[in-house]
Short mmCIF file of C-alpha atoms and ligand atoms in Angstrom, two decimals:
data_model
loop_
_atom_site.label_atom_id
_atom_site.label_comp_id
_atom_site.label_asym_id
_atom_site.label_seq_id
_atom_site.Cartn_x
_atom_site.Cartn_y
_atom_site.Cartn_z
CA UNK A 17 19.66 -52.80 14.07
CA UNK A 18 21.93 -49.81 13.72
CA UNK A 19 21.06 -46.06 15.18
CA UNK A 20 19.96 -45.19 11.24
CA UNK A 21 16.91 -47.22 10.79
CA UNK A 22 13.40 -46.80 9.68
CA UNK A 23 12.29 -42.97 7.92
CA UNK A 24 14.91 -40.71 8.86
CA UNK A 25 14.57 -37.11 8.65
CA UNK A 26 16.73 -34.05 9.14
CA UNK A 27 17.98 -33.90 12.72
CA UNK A 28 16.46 -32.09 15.14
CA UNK A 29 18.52 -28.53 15.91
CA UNK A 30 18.24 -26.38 19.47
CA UNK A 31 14.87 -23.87 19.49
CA UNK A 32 13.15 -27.27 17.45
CA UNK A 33 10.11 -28.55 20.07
CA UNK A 34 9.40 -32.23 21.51
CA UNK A 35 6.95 -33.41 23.22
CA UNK A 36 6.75 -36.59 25.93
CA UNK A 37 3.37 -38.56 26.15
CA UNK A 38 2.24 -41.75 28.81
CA UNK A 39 -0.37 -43.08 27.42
CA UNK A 40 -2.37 -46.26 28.17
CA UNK A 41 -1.53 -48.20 31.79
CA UNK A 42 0.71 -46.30 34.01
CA UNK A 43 3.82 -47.90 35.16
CA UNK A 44 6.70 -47.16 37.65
CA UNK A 45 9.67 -45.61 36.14
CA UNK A 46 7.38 -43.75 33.42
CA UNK A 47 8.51 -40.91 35.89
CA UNK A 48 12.52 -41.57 35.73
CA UNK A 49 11.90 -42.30 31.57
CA UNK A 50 10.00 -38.59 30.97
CA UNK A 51 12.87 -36.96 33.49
CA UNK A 52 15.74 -38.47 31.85
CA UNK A 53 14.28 -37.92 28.36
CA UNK A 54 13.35 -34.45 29.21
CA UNK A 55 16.85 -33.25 30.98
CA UNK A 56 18.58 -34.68 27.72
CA UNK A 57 16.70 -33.04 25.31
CA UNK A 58 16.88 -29.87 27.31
CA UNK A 59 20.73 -30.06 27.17
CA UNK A 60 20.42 -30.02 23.37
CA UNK A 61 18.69 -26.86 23.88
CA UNK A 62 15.42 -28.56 22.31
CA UNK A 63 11.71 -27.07 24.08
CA UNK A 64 10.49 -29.52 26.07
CA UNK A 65 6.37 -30.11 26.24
CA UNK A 66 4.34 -32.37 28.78
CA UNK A 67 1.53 -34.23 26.72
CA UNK A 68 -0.50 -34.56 29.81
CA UNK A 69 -2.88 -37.72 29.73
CA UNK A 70 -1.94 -39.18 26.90
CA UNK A 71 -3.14 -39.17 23.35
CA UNK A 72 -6.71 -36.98 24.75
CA UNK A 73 -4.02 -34.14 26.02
CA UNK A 74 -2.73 -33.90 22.50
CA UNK A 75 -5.97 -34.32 20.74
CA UNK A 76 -7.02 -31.52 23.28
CA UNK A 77 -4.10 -29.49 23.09
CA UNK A 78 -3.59 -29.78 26.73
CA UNK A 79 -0.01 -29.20 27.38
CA UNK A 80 2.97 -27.92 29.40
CA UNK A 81 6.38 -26.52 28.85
CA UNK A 82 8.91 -28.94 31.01
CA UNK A 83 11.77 -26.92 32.99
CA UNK A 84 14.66 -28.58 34.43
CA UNK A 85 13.02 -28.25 37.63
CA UNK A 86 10.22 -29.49 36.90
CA UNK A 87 11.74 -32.59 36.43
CA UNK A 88 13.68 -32.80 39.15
CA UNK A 89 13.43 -35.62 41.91
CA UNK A 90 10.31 -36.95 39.84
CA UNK A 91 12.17 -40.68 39.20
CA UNK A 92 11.30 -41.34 42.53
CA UNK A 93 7.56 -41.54 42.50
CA UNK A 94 4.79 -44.37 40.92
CA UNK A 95 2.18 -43.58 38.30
CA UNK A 96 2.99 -40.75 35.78
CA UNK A 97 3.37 -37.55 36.52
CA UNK A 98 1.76 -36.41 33.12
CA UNK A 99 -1.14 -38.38 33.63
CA UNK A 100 -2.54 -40.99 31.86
CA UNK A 101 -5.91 -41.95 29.76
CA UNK A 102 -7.10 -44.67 27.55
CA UNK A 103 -8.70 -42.10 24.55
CA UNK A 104 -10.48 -44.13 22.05
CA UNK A 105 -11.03 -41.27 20.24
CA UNK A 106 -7.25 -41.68 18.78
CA UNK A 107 -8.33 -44.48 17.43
CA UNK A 108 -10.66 -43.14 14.78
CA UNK A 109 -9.42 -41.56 11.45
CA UNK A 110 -11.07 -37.88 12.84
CA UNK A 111 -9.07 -38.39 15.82
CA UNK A 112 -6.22 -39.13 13.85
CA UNK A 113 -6.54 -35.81 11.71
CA UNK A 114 -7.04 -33.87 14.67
CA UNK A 115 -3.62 -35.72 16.02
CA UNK A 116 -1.96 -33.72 12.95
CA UNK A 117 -3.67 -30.64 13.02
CA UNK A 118 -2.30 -30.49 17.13
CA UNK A 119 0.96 -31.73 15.96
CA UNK A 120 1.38 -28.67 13.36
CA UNK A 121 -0.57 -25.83 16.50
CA UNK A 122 2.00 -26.99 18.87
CA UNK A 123 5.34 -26.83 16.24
CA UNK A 124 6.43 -30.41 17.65
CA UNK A 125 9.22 -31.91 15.73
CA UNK A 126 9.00 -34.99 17.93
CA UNK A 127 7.18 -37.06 19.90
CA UNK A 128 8.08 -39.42 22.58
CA UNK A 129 5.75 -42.24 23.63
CA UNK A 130 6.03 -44.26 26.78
CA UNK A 131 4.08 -46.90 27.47
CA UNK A 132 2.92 -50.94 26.23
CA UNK A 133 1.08 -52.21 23.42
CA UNK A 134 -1.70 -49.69 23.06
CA UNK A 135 0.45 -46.31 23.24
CA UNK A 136 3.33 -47.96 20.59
CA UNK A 137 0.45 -49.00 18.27
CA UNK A 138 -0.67 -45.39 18.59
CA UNK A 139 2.52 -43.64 18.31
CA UNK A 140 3.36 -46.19 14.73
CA UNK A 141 -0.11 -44.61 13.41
CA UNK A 142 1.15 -40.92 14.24
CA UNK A 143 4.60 -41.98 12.36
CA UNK A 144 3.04 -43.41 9.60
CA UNK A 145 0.15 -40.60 9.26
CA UNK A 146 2.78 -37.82 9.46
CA UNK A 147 5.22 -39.83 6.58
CA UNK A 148 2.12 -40.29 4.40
CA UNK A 149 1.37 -36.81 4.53
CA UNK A 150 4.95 -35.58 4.16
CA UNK A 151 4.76 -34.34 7.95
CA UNK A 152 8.34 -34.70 9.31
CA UNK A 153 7.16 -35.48 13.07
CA UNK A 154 9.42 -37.87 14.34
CA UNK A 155 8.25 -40.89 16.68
CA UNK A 156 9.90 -43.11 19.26
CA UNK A 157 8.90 -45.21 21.34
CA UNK A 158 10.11 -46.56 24.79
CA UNK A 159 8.23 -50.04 26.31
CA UNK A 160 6.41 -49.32 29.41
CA UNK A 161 4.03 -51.99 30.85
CA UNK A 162 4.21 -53.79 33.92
CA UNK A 163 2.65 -56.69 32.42
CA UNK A 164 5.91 -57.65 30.25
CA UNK A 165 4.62 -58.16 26.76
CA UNK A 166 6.11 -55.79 24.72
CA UNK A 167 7.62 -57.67 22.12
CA UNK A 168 11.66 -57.44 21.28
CA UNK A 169 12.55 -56.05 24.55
CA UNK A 170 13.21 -58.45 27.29
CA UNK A 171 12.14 -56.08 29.67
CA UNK A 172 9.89 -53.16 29.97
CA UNK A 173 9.64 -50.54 31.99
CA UNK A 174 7.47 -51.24 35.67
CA UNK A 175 7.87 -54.92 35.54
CA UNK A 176 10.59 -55.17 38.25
CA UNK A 177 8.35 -53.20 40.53
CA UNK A 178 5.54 -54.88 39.82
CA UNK A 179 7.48 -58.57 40.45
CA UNK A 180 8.68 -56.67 43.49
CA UNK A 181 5.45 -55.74 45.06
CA UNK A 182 3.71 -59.11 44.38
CA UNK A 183 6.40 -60.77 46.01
CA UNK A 184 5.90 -58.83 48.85
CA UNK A 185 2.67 -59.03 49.26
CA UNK A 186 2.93 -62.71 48.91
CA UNK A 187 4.82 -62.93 52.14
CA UNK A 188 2.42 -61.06 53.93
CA UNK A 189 -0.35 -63.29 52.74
CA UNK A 190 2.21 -66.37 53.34
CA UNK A 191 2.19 -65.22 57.02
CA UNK A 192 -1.77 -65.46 57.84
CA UNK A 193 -2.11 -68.66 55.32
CA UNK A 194 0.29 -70.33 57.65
CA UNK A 195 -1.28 -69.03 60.76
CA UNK A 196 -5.09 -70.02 59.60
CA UNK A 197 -3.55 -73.53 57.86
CA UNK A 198 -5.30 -72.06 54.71
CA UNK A 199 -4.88 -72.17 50.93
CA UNK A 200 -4.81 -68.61 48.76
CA UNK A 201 -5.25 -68.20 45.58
CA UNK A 202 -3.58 -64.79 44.66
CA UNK A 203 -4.24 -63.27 40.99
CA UNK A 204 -2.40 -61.06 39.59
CA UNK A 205 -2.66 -58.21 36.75
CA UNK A 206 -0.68 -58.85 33.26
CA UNK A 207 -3.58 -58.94 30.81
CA UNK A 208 -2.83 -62.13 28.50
CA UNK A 209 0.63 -62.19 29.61
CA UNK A 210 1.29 -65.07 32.54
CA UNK A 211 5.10 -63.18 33.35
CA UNK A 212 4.48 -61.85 36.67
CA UNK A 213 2.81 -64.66 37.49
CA UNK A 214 5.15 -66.70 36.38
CA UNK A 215 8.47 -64.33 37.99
CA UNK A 216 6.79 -63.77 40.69
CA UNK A 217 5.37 -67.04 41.72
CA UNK A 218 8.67 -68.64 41.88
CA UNK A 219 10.10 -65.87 43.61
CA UNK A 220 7.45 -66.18 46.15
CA UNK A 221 8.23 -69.99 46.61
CA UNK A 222 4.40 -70.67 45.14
CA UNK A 223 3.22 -74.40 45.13
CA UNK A 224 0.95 -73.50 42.21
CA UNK A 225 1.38 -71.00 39.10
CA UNK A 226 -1.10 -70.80 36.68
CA UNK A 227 -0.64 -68.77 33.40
CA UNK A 228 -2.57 -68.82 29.78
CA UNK A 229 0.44 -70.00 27.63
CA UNK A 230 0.75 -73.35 29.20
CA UNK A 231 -3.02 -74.25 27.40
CA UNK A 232 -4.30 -75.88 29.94
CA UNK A 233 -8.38 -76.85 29.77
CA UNK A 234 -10.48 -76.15 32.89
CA UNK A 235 -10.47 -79.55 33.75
CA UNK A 236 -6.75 -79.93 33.24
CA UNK A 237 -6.39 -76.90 35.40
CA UNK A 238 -8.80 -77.84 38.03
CA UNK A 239 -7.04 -81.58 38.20
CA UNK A 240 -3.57 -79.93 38.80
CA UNK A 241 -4.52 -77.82 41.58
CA UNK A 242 -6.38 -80.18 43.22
CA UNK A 243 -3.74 -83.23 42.81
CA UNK A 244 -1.28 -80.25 44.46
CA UNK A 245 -3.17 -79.67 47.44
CA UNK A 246 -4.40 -83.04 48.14
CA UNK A 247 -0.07 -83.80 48.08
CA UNK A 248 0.46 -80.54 50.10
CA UNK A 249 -1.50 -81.16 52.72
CA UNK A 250 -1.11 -85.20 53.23
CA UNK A 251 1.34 -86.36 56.09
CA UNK A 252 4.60 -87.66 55.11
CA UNK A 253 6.03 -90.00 53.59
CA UNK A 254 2.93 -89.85 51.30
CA UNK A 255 2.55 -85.92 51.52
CA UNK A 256 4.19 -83.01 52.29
CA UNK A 257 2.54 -82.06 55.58
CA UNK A 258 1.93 -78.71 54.53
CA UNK A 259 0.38 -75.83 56.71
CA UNK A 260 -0.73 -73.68 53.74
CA UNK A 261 -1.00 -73.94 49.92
CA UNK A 262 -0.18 -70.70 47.94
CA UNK A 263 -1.83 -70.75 44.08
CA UNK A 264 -0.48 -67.76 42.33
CA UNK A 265 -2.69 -67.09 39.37
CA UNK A 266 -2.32 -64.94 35.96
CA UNK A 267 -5.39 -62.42 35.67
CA UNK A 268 -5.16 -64.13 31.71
CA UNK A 269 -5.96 -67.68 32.91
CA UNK A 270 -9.76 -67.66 31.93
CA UNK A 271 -10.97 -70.12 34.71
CA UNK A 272 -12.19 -67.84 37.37
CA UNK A 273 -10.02 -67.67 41.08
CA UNK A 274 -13.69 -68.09 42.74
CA UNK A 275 -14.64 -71.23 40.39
CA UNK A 276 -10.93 -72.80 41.45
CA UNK A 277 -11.46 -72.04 45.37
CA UNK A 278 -15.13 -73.37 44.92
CA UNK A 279 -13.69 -76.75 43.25
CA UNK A 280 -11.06 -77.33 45.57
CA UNK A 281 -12.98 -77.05 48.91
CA UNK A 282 -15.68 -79.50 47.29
CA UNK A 283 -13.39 -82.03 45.77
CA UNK A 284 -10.48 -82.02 48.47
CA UNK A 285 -12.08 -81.23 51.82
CA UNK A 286 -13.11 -84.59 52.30
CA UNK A 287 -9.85 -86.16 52.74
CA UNK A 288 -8.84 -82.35 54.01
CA UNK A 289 -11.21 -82.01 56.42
CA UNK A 290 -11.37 -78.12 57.33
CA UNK A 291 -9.75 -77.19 54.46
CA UNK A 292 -10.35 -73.63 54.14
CA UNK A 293 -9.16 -71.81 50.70
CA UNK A 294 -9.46 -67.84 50.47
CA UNK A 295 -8.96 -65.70 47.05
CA UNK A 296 -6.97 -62.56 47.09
CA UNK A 297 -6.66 -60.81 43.81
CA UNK A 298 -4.43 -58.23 43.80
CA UNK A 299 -5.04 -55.84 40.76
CA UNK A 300 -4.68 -52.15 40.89
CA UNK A 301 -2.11 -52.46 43.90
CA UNK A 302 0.49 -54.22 41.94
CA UNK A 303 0.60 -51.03 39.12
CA UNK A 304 1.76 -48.58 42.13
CA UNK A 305 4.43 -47.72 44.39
CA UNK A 306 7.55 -45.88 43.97
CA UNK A 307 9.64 -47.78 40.92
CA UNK A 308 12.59 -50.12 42.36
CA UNK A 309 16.39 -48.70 41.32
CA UNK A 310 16.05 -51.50 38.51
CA UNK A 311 13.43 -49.86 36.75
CA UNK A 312 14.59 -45.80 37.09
CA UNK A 313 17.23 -46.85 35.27
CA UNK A 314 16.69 -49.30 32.96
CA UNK A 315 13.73 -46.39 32.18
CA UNK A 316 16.32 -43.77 32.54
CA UNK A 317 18.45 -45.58 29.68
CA UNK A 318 15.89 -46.45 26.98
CA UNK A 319 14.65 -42.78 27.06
CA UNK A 320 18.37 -41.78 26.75
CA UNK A 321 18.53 -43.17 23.46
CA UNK A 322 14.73 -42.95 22.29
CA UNK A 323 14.98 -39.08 22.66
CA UNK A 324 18.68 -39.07 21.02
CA UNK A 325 17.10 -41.57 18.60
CA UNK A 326 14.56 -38.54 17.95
CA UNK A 327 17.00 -35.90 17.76
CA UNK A 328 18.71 -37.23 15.04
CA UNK A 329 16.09 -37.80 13.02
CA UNK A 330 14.47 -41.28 13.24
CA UNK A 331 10.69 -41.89 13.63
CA UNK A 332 8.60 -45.18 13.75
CA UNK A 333 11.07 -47.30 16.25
CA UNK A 334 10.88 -48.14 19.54
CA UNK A 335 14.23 -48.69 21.96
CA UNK A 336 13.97 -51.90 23.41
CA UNK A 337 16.18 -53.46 26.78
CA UNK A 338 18.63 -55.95 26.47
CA UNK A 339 16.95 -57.80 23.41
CA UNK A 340 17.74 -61.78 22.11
CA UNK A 341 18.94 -60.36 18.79
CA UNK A 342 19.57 -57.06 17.07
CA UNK A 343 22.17 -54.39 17.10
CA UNK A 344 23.12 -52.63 20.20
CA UNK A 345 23.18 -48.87 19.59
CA UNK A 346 25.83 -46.98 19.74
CA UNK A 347 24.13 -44.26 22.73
CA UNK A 348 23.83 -47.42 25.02
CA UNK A 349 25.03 -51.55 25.06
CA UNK A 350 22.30 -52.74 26.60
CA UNK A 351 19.54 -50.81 24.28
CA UNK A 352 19.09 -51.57 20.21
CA UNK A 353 16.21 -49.93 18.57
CA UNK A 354 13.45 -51.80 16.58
CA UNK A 355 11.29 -50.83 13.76
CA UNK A 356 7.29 -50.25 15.11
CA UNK A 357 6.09 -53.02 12.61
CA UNK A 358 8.26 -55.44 13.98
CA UNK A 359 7.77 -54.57 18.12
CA UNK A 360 4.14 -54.84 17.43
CA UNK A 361 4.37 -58.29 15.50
CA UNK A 362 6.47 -59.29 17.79
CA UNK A 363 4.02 -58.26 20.86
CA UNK A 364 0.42 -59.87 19.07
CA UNK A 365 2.95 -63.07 19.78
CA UNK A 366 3.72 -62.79 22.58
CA UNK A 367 0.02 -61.81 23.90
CA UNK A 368 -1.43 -64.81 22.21
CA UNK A 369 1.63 -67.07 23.33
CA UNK A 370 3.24 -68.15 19.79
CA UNK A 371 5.86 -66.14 20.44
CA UNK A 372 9.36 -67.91 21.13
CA UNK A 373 10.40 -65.64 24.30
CA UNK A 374 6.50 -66.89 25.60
CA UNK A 375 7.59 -70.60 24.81
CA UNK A 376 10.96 -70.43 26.60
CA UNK A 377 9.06 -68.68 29.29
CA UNK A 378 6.67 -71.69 29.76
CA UNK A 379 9.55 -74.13 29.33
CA UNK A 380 11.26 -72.59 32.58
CA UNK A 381 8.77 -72.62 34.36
CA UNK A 382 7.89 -76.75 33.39
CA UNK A 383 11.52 -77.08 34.24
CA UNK A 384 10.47 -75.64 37.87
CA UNK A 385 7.66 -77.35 37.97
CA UNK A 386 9.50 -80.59 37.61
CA UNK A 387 11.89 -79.89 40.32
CA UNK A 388 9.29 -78.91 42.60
CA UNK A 389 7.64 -81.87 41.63
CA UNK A 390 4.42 -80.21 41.03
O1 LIG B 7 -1.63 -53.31 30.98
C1 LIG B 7 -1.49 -53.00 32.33
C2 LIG B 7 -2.69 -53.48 33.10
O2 LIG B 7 -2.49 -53.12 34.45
C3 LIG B 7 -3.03 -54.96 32.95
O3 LIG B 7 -2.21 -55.79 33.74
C4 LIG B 7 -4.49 -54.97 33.36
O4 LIG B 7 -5.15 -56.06 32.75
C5 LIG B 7 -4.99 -53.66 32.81
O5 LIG B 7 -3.86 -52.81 32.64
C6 LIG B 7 -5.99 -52.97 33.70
O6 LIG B 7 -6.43 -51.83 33.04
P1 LIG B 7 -7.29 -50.68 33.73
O7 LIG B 7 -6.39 -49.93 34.66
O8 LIG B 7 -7.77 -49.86 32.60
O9 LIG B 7 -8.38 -51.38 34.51
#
């Protein structure tokens, strides 16, 4: 898709007023996306404001100017620095009035949202509101979501950290399985999405991954993991004489971590005796921590061209990294933009798993699997 796509309106001229939200889950490099973003559209002599917590802060009105300076360093830290918030009240058609009357108080011209499914599906009701109403607000979007689902980009923003920290903490798990002779089960965050799981599994040299898009049934499930441990642990020839079993799970795999540990110490410890099977489950701690160079600037390089997108004119897109089809825009190679309706068509697939990136995704990882010989 070209830079002109999608309801274009006049471009946006210096003195004209933008403002940067982070709605929804944080992720890092939502930091290096608002800096970059902001020091561009400062150098076009546009007024910068700070939507702070989302959507509430501009139902609420609660905003700040952005100065160079008060952008400065800020790519280097986790979480947002504007804050985040999960405001149901955006979702209702009052909200969504008083979303308009705030856009009109605060003279913005343009909005820029950062963040996953949630935030984009919020920000294509804002660009569709303001057409409908012949408002001229313009709204792009930048993926931002560590869980990887965003649909038509083949990366968001946070997802390298997040891979990053959950291999790490892996390892450090690795260390004390190996020490006690025990088998983990470690969950991980990614809503319906299996990616870090998946990423992150084989990174971490995992005998088991388990993710929603391969299907399986709880029995299915429960028979894999326990025909993988019995092998693990059984001498050679017959075995592999394993000292520890690592099980990296998807927090979308609806058979609970506690109902897998509870089958496998029942069904395997006979033939295992002292078999001993812990649960870690990661959550929160996998969102945090300062964003790896990958993500500043792949963040750093969608915002580049969703605020230029912006300034001249476009609403109802979203900039998308390194995507399987689609025209590269002219601001940046690596980056095409995408029409709203199409991201978020795109996403509902790949959250439920129909989506052809989730199928090649499961097909690499059966290919793995095979290898392995799991
Ligand atoms: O979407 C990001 C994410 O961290 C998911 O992986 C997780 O399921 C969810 O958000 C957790 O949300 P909350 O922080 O509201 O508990």
């Amino acid at each position: 898709m070209s830079d002109a796509v999608q309801g274009t309106n006049r471009p946006l001229t210096a003195g004209d007023t933008v403002g940067i939200l982070t709605p929804g889950g944080d992720a890092p490099g939502m930091n290096a996306a608002v800096r970059a973003a902001a020091k561009i559209a400062l150098a076009q002599g546009l007024t910068v404001l700070g939507i702070r917590h989302g959507y509430k802060g501009l139902l609420d009105g609660d905003v700040a100017v952005l100065e160079h300076r008060d952008v400065d360093g800020i790519g280097r830290y986790g979480g947002t620095v504007l804050g985040s918030a999960r405001e149901l009240r955006f979702k209702t058609a009052a909200g969504h009035e008083l979303a308009q009357r705030r856009v009109k108080e605060l003279g913005l011209e343009g909005v820029l949202v950062i963040g996953g499914d949630g935030s984009l599906t919020g920000g294509r009701a804002l660009s569709r509101l303001e057409a409908a109403g012949g408002g001229r607000l313009r709204v792009v979007g930048v993926p931002a979501s560590i869980d990887n689902d965003v649909g038509c980009s083949s990366l968001a923003i946070g997802v390298d950290t997040a891979v990053n920290t959950i291999v790490a903490a892996i390892d450090k798990i690795a260390d004390t399985a190996r020490a006690h002779e025990r088998t983990f089960i470690v969950e991980v965050m990614g809503r319906d999405c299996g990616y870090l799981a998946m990423v992150a599994g084989i990174a971490s040299s995992a005998d088991v991954i388990l993710y929603r898009e391969r299907g399986y049934s709880q029995p299915e499930l429960l028979a894999q993991v326990e025909g993988v441990v019995r092998k693990a642990y059984r001498p050679p020839p017959a075995g592999a004489g394993k000292r520890m079993v690592l099980i990296v799970k998807a927090e979308g795999v609806s058979v609970p971590a506690e109902a897998i540990k509870e089958h496998l110490d029942l069904a395997v410890r006979p033939e295992v005796p002292g078999l001993e099977t812990r649960v870690c489950v990661l959550g929160h701690l996998v969102r945090g921590g300062a964003p790896s160079a990958m993500d500043r600037l792949v963040a750093a390089r969608l915002a580049n061209v969703a605020i230029r997108a912006i300034a001249s004119g476009q609403t109802g897109t979203m900039a998308a990294w390194r995507p399987p089809e689609g025209e590269r825009s002219a601001w940046d190679p690596d980056v095409a933009l995408f029409d709203l309706d199409v991201v978020l068509e795109e996403t509902a697939r790949v959250r439920d798993g129909t989506s052809l990136v989730s199928q090649k995704r499961v097909q690499l990882l059966s290919g793995v699997e095979a290898v392995l010989g799991l």
